[in-house]
XYZ file of C-alpha atoms in Angstrom:
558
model
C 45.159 -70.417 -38.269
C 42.597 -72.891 -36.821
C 39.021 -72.749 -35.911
C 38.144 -74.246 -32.736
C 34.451 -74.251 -31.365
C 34.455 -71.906 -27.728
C 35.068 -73.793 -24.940
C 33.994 -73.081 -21.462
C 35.514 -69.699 -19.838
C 36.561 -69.405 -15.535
C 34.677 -66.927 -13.686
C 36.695 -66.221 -10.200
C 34.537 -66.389 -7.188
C 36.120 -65.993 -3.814
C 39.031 -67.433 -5.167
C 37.720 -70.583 -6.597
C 36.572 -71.130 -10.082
C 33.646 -71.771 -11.838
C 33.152 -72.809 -15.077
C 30.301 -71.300 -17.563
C 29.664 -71.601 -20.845
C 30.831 -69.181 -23.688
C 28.627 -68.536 -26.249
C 28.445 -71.286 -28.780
C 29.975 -69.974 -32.014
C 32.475 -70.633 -33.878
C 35.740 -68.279 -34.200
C 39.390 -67.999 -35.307
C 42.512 -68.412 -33.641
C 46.275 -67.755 -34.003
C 48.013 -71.479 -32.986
C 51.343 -68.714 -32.083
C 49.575 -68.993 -28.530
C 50.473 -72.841 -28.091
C 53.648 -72.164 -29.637
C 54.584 -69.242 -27.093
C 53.227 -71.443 -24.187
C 55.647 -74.078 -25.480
C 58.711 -71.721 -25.580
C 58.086 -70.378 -22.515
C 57.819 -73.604 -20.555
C 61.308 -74.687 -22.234
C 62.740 -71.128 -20.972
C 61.735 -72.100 -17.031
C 60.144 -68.635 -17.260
C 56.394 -70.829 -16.995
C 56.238 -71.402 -13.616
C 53.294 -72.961 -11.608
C 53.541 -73.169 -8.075
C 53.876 -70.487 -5.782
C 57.038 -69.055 -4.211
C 57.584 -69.025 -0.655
C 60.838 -68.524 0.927
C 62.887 -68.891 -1.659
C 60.931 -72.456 -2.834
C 58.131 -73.284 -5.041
C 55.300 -74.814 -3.389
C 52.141 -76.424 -4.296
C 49.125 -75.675 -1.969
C 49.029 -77.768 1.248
C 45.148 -79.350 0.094
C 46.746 -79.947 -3.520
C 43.846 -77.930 -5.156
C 44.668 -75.283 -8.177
C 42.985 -73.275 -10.208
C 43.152 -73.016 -14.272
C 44.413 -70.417 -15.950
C 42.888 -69.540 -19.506
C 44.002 -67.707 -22.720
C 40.868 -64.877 -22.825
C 41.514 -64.989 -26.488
C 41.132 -68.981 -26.757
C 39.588 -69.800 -24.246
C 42.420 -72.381 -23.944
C 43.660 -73.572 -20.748
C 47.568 -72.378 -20.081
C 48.400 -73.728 -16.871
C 46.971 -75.023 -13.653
C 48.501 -73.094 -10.255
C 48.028 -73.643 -6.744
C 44.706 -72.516 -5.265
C 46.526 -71.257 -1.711
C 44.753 -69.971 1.117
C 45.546 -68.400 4.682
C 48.072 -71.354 5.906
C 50.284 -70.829 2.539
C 50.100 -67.078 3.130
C 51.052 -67.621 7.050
C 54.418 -69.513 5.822
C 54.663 -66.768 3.438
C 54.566 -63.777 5.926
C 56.816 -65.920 8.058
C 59.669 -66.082 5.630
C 59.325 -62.659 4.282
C 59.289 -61.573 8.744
C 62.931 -63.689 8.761
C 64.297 -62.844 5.453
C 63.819 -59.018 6.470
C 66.363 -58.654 9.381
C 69.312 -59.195 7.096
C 67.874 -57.726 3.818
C 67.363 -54.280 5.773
C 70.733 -54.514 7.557
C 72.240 -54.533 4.068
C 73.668 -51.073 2.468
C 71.499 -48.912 -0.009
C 73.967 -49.666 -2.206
C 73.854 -53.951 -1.728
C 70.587 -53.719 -2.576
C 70.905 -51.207 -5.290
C 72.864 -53.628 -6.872
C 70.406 -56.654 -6.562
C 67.336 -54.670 -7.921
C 69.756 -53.729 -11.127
C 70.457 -57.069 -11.468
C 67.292 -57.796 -11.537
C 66.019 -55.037 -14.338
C 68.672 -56.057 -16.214
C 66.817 -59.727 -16.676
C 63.509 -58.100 -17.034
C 64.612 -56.188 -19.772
C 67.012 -59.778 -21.461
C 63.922 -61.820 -20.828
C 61.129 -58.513 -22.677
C 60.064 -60.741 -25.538
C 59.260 -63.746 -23.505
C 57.183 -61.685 -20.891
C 55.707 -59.611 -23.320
C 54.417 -63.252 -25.056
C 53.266 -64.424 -21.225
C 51.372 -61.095 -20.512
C 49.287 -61.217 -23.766
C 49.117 -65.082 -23.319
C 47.324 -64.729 -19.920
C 45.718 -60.886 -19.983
C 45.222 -60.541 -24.337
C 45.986 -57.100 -24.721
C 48.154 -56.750 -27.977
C 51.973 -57.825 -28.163
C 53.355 -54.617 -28.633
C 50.766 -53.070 -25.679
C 52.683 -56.008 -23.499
C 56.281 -55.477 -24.661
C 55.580 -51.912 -23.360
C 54.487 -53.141 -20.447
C 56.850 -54.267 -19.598
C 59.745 -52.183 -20.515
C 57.360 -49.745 -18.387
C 57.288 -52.116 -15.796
C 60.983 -52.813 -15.907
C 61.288 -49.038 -15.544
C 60.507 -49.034 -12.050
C 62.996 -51.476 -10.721
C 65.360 -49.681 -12.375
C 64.188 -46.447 -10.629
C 63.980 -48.093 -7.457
C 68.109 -49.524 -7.967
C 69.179 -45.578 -7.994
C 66.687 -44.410 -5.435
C 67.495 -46.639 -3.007
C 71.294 -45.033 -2.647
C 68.930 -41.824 -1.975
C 66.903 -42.852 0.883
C 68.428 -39.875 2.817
C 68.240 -38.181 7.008
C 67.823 -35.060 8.201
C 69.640 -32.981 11.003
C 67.731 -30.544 12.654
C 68.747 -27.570 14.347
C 67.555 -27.895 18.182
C 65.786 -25.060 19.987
C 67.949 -25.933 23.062
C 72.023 -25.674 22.948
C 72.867 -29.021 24.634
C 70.538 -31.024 22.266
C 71.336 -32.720 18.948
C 68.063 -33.637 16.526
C 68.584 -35.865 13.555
C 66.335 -38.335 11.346
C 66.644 -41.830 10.329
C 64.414 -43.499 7.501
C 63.699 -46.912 8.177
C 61.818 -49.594 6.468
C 58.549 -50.326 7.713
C 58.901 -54.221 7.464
C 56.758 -56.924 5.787
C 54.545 -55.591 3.104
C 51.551 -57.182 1.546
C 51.531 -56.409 -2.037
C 47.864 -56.917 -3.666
C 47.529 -56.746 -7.618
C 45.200 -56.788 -10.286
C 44.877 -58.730 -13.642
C 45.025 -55.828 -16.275
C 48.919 -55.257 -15.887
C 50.326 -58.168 -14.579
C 53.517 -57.088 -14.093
C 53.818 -53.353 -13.913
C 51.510 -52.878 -10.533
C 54.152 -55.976 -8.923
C 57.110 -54.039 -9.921
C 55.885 -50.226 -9.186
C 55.111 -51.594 -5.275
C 58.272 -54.251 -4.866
C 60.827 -52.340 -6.683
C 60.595 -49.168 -3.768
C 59.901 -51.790 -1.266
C 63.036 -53.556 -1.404
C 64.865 -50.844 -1.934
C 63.961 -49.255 1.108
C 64.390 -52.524 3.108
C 61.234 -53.893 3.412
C 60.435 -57.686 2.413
C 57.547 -58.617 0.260
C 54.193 -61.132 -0.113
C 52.804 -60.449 -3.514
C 48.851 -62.203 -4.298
C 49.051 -61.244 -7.888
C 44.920 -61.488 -9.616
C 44.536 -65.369 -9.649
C 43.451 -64.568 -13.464
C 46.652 -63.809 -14.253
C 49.179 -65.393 -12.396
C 51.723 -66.699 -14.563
C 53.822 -63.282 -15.297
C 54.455 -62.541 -11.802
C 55.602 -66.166 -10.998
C 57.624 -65.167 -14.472
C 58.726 -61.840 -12.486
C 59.857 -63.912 -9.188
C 61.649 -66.390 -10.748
C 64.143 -63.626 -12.465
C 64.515 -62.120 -9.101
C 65.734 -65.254 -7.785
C 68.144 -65.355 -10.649
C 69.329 -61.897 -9.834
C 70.500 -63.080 -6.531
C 67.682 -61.357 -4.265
C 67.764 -63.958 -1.135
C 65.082 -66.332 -0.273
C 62.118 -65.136 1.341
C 62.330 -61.387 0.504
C 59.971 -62.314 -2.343
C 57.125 -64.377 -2.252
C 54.273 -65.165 -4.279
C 50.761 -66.606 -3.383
C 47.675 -66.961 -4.969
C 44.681 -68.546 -4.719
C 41.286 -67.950 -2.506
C 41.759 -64.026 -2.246
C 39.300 -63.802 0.800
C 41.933 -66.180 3.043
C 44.765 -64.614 1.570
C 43.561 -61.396 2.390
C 42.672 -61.861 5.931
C 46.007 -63.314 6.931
C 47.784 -60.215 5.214
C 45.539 -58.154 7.513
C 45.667 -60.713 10.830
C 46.593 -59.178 13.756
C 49.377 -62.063 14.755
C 51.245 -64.990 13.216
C 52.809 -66.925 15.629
C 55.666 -68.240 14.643
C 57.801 -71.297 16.677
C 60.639 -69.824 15.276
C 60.829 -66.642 16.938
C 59.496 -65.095 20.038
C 58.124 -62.194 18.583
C 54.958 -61.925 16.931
C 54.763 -61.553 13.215
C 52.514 -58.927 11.402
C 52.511 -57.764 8.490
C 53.204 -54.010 8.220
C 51.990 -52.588 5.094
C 49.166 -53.022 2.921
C 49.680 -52.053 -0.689
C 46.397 -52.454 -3.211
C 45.646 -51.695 -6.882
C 42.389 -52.607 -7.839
C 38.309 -51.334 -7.201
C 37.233 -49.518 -4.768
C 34.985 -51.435 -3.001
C 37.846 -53.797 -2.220
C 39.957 -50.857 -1.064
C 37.651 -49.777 1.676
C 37.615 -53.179 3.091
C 41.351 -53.612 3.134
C 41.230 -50.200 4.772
C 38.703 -51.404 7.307
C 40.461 -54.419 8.014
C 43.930 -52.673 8.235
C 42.514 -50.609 11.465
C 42.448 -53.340 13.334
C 46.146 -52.745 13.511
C 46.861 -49.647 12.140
C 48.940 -50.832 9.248
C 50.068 -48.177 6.376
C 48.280 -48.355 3.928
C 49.116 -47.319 -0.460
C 45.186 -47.737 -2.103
C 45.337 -47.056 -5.819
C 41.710 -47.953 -6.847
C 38.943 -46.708 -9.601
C 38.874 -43.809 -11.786
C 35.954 -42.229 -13.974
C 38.702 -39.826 -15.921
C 37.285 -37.438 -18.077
C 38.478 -36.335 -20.946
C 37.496 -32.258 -21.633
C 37.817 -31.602 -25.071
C 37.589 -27.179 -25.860
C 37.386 -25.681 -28.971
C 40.688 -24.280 -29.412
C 41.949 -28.070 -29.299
C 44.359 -29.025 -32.240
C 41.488 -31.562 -33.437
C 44.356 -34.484 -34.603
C 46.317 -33.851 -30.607
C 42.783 -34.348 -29.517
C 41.706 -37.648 -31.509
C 44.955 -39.047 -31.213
C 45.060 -38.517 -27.007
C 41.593 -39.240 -26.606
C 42.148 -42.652 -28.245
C 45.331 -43.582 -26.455
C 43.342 -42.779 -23.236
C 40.227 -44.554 -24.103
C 41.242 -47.427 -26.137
C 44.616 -48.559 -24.599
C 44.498 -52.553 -22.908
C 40.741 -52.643 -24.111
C 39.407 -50.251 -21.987
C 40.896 -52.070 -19.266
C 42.545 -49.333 -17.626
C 42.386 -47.483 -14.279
C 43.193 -43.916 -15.952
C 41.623 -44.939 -19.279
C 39.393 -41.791 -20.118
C 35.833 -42.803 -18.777
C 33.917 -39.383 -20.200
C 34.963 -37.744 -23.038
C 33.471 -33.958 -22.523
C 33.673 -31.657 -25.474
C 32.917 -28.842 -26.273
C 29.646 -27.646 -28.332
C 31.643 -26.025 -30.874
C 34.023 -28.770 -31.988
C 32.028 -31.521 -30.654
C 30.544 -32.277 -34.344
C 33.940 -32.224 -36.085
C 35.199 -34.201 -32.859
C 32.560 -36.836 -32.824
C 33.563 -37.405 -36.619
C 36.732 -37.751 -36.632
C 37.373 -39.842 -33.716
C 34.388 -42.068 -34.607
C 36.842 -42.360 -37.888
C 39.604 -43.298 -35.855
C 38.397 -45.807 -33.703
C 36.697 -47.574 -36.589
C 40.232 -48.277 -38.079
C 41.001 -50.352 -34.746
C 41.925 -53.927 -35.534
C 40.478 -56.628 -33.269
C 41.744 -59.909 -33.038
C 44.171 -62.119 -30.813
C 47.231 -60.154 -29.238
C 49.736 -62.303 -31.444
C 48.671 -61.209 -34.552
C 49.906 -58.490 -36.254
C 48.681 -54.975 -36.522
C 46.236 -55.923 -33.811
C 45.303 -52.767 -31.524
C 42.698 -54.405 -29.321
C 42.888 -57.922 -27.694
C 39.255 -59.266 -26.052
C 38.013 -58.381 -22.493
C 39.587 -60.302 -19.591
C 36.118 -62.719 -19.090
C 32.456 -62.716 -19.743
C 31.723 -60.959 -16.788
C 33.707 -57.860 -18.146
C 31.559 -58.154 -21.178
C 28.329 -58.467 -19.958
C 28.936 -55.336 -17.867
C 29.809 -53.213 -20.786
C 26.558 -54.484 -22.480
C 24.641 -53.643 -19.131
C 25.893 -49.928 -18.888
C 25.296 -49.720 -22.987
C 21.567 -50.679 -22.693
C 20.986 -48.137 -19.523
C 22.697 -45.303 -22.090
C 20.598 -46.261 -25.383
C 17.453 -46.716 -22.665
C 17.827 -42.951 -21.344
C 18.526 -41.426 -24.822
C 22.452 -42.148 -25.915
C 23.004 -42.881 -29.267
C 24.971 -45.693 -30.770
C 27.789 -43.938 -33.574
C 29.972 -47.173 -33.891
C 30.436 -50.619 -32.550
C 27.702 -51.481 -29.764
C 28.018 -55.086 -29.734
C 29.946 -58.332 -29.164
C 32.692 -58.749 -31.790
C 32.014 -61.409 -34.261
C 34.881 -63.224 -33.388
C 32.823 -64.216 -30.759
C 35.038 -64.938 -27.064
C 34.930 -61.996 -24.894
C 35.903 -59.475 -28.375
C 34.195 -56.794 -28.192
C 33.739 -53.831 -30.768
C 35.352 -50.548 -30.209
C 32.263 -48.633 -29.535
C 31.444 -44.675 -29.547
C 28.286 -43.552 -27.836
C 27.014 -40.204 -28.351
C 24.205 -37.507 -26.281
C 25.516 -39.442 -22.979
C 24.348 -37.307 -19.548
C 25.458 -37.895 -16.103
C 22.357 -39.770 -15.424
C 23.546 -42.740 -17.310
C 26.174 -45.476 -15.637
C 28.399 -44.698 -18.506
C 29.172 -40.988 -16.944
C 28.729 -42.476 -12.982
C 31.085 -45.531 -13.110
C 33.924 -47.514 -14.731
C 32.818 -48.985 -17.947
C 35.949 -50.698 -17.812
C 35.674 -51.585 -21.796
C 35.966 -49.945 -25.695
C 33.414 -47.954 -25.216
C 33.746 -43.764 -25.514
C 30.894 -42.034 -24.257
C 30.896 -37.917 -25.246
C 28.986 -35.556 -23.108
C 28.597 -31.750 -24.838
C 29.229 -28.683 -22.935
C 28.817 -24.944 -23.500
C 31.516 -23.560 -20.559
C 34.828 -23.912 -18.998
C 33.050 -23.760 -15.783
C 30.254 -26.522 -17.099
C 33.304 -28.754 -18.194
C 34.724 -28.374 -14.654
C 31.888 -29.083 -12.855
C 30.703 -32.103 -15.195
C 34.383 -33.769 -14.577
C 34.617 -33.206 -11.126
C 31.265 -34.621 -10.179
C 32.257 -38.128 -9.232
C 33.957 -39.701 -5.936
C 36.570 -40.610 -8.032
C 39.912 -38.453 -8.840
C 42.448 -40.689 -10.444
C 43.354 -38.449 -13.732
C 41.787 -36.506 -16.608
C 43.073 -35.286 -19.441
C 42.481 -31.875 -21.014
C 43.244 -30.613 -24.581
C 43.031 -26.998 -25.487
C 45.706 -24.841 -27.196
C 45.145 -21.833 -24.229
C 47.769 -21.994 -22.224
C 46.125 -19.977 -19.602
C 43.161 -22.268 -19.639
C 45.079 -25.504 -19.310
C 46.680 -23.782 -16.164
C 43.253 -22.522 -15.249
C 41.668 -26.073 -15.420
C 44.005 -28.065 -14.591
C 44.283 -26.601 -10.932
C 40.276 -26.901 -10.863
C 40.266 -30.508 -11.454
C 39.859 -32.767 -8.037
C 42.335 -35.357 -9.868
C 45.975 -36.867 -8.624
C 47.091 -37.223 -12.426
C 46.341 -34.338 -15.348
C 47.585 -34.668 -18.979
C 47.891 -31.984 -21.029
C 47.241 -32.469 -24.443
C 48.480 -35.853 -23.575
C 46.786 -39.383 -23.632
C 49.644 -41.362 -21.930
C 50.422 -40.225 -18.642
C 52.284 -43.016 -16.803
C 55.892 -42.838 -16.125
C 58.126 -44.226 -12.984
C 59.574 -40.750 -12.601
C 56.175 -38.996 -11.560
C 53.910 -40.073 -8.693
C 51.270 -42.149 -9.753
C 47.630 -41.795 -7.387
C 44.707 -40.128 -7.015
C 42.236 -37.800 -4.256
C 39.051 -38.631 -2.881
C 37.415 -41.954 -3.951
C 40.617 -43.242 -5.845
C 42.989 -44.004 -3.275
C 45.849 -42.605 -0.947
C 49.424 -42.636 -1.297
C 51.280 -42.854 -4.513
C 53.333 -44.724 -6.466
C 56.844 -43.785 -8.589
C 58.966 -41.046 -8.217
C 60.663 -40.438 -4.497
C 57.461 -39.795 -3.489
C 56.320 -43.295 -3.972
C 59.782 -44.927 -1.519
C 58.056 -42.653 1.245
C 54.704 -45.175 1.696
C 57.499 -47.991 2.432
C 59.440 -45.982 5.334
C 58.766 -44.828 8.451
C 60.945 -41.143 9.901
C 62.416 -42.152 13.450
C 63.466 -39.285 15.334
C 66.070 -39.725 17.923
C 67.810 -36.946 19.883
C 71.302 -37.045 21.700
C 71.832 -35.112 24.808
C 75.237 -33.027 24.191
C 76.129 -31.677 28.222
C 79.684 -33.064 27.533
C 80.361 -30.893 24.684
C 80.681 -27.569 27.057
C 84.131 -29.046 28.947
C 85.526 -29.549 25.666
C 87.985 -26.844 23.390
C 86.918 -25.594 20.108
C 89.043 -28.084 18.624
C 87.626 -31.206 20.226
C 84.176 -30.148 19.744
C 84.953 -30.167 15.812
C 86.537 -33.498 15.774
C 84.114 -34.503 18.123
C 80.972 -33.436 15.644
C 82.771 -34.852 12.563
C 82.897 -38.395 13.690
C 79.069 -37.330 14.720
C 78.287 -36.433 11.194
C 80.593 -39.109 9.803
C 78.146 -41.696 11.861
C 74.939 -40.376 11.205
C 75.628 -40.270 7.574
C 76.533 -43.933 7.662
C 73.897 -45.061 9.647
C 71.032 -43.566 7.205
C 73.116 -44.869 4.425
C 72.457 -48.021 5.141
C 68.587 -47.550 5.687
């Protein structure tokens, strides 16, 4: 261990960075961090520049950005700061790299996206070490990252073989009707810092495998793991320019994913971008959504959640305390779905507040590499001194501090696991993302009461419900206005189940077969069949097996 006096932290502004001071204390840190940097940059999996076309670029102007260790403080890397003429080439080379990659068979590319899982999952330990290196959640919270990650690519290698057509019968007896999926084209892949490599993989993995090429802007806070991610999709084989990677000033980035042309000397059409695909707030969403009208791209917006978590009396108080801690507590907070409100009921909400109060208290904080660790620090001091902001509007309109309630005293951006009790929906805590340790609980009296308190918000990512009725979890679940619903459950993601929200949070989802359907468009076409009356019986049966025979092959190969 060593003990190194805070140094200055990055706060990301447009794109470019700032530098700030930390607060000026003193505080312990694991030296495994310089050793993992030091590993990884002798495994090639440490890249720096960004990827375009198949080569790894610096930006044009030279500038970069730093990217720190939230932990340390530390500076791991510099990267290129790009901007819109980097993202132009990038577009460009994902535009020519996508009329052979979606001429190739379900199955060719089936067999590239294996190839690539199958280096995710060779290369788990080192990306595990390069998520908490650049993000600080825990090791064993990034190792499951990215086995979850991993996950989709996988899914996406068998779905793609299932991309299937339709026939249709026709109303009128000389008419044939049948359906082709086809890939929509370039996609513009936007992602944010707090899983680095899980929200690339859960948009590229369907993409490619439906036949669609991709620009990725990973968060320019964490960078490094999706450079990590490209450079093993290179090594599975996946041709140049069907991946890229930019990052950078996001405001330039952004509005050449959403321009209406690229002009390119190299062909005569004009380029565009088809697809815009976003995790991240919500505020961001709608402008990506605005500036996607211009012309009329798809668009997949997964974006903020205030998930509540309704507690009833009939709960198994242990399912309860364990869920609600999985859902609150998970990546610091730092999660989309983590549970914003934690509603219980009157009756239990004593025992409740006890017990879990209990639980979180035995939380370890500390840096990600050390063991037994079950909270890393927040991603910067901005993140911080929003949790304090939303904490002091709680305690200032009644709420009561039960644990935690302050910075962590190993200073940085740690922060103590924090339960809040007597919270109302007056208080930012219940109206917004917190986006931190802290567990607010709100009583109730009614199941109605509980489904009215969790459904007033413009979000609807997920909520969670524990109860040992089974006729009330049926009842409540279908009351909730939410995409995602556990059931006496606090960890709801999985690549087999669609992944989204209603309302506020988003459209479109992601995972499952539902999620290839935001990356292809249905083409109808319809054959005219007059010629099929002069023939016999037996013609017209050879005649519509070579038609099946040929339809069948051409949507195989979408």
């Amino acid at each position: 261990m060593a003990t190194l006096k805070a140094p200055r932290i990055s706060i990301t502004v447009g794109g470019f960075t700032k530098l700030m001071s930390r607060p000026r204390r003193l505080v312990s840190i694991s030296t495994e961090a310089e050793a993992v940097a030091s590993r990884l940059h002798k495994s090639g999996l440490l890249r720096t520049q960004g990827l375009i076309g198949g080569k790894w670029v610096d930006a044009y102007d030279r500038k970069t950005i730093k990217v720190y260790n939230p932990a340390t403080g530390a500076v791991i890397a510099d990267v290129p700061c790009m901007g819109g003429k980097e993202t132009n080439d990038a577009i460009s080379s994902a535009y020519e790299a996508f009329y052979s990659w979606s001429k190739l068979t379900a199955a060719e590319r089936s067999r590239y996206l294996r190839k690539w899982y199958d280096l995710l999952i060779a290369h788990r330990e080192e990306l595990g070490q390069l998520i908490t290196l650049e993000q600080g959640k825990p090791l064993k919270e990034a190792l499951g990252e990215v086995s979850y990650g991993a996950g989709f690519i996988e899914f996406s290698a068998e779905e793609a073989k299932r991309v299937y057509g339709d026939i249709i019968p026709s109303p009128l007896a000389d008419r044939r009707l049948f359906v082709l999926k086809q890939p929509v084209g370039v996609v513009g892949a936007i992602t944010p810092w707090n899983f680095p490599l899980a929200m690339i993989t859960r948009k590229v993995g369907p993409a490619l495998a439906c036949g669609c090429t991709v620009v990725i802007k990973p968060s320019e806070i964490t960078p490094l793991t999706a450079l990590a991610a490209a450079e093993l999709s290179l090594q599975a084989g996946i041709p140049p320019g069907v991946v890229n990677v930019v990052m950078g000033n996001a405001s330039d980035i952004g509005d050449s994913l959403l321009a209406k042309i690229i002009r390119c000397s190299c062909f005569i059409q004009l380029i565009q971008v088809r697809k815009i695909t976003f995790t991240g707030s919500t505020a961001v969403g709608k402008k990506l959504m605005a500036g996607a009208a211009g012309t009329v791209k798809k668009v997949s917006l997964e974006l903020g959640g205030n998930a509540p978590c309704i507690v009833f009396d009939d709960a198994d108080l242990d399912v309860a305390v364990k869920g609600a801690l999985g859902a609150k507590f998970r990546n610091s907070g730092q999660t989309c779905v983590c549970a914003n409100r934690v509603i219980v009921q009157e009756g239990i909400y004593e025992k409740f507040a006890n017990a879990f109060s209990k639980a979180v208290q035995n939380l370890q904080v500390g840096d990600g590499f050390t063991e037994g660790v079950a909270q890393g620090p927040l991603i910067n001091e901005a993140a911080v001194q929003k949790v304090e902001s939303f904490l002091q509007d709680a305690i200032s309109k009644g709420a009561k501090v039960l644990l935690g309630g302050k910075r962590h005293s190993l200073g940085m951006t740690f922060y103590e696991p924090t339960v809040v009790s007597d919270v109302n929906g007056e208080m930012l805590l219940s109206r917004e993302e917190v986006f931190g340790p802290v567990a607010p609980l709100l009583r109730f009296k009614t199941e109605d009461e509980a489904i009215r308190l969790a459904n007033d918000t413009n979000a609807g990512l997920a909520a969670y419900v524990f109860t040992n009725n089974i006729q009330r979890s049926w009842r409540v679940s279908e009351a909730l206005e939410y995409g995602i619903v556990g059931i006496n459950e606090g960890v709801i993601s999985t690549e087999v189940a669609p992944f989204g929200g209603v309302k506020q949070s988003g459209l479109g989802r992601e995972g499952s077969k539902y999620g290839l359907d935001e990356y292809l468009e249905a083409c109808f076409h319809m054959m005219i069949a007059d010629e099929i009356c002069v023939l016999g019986e037996h013609e017209q049966q050879i005649m519509w097996k070579v038609y099946a025979w040929t339809v069948a092959k051409l949507t195989a190969h979408v």
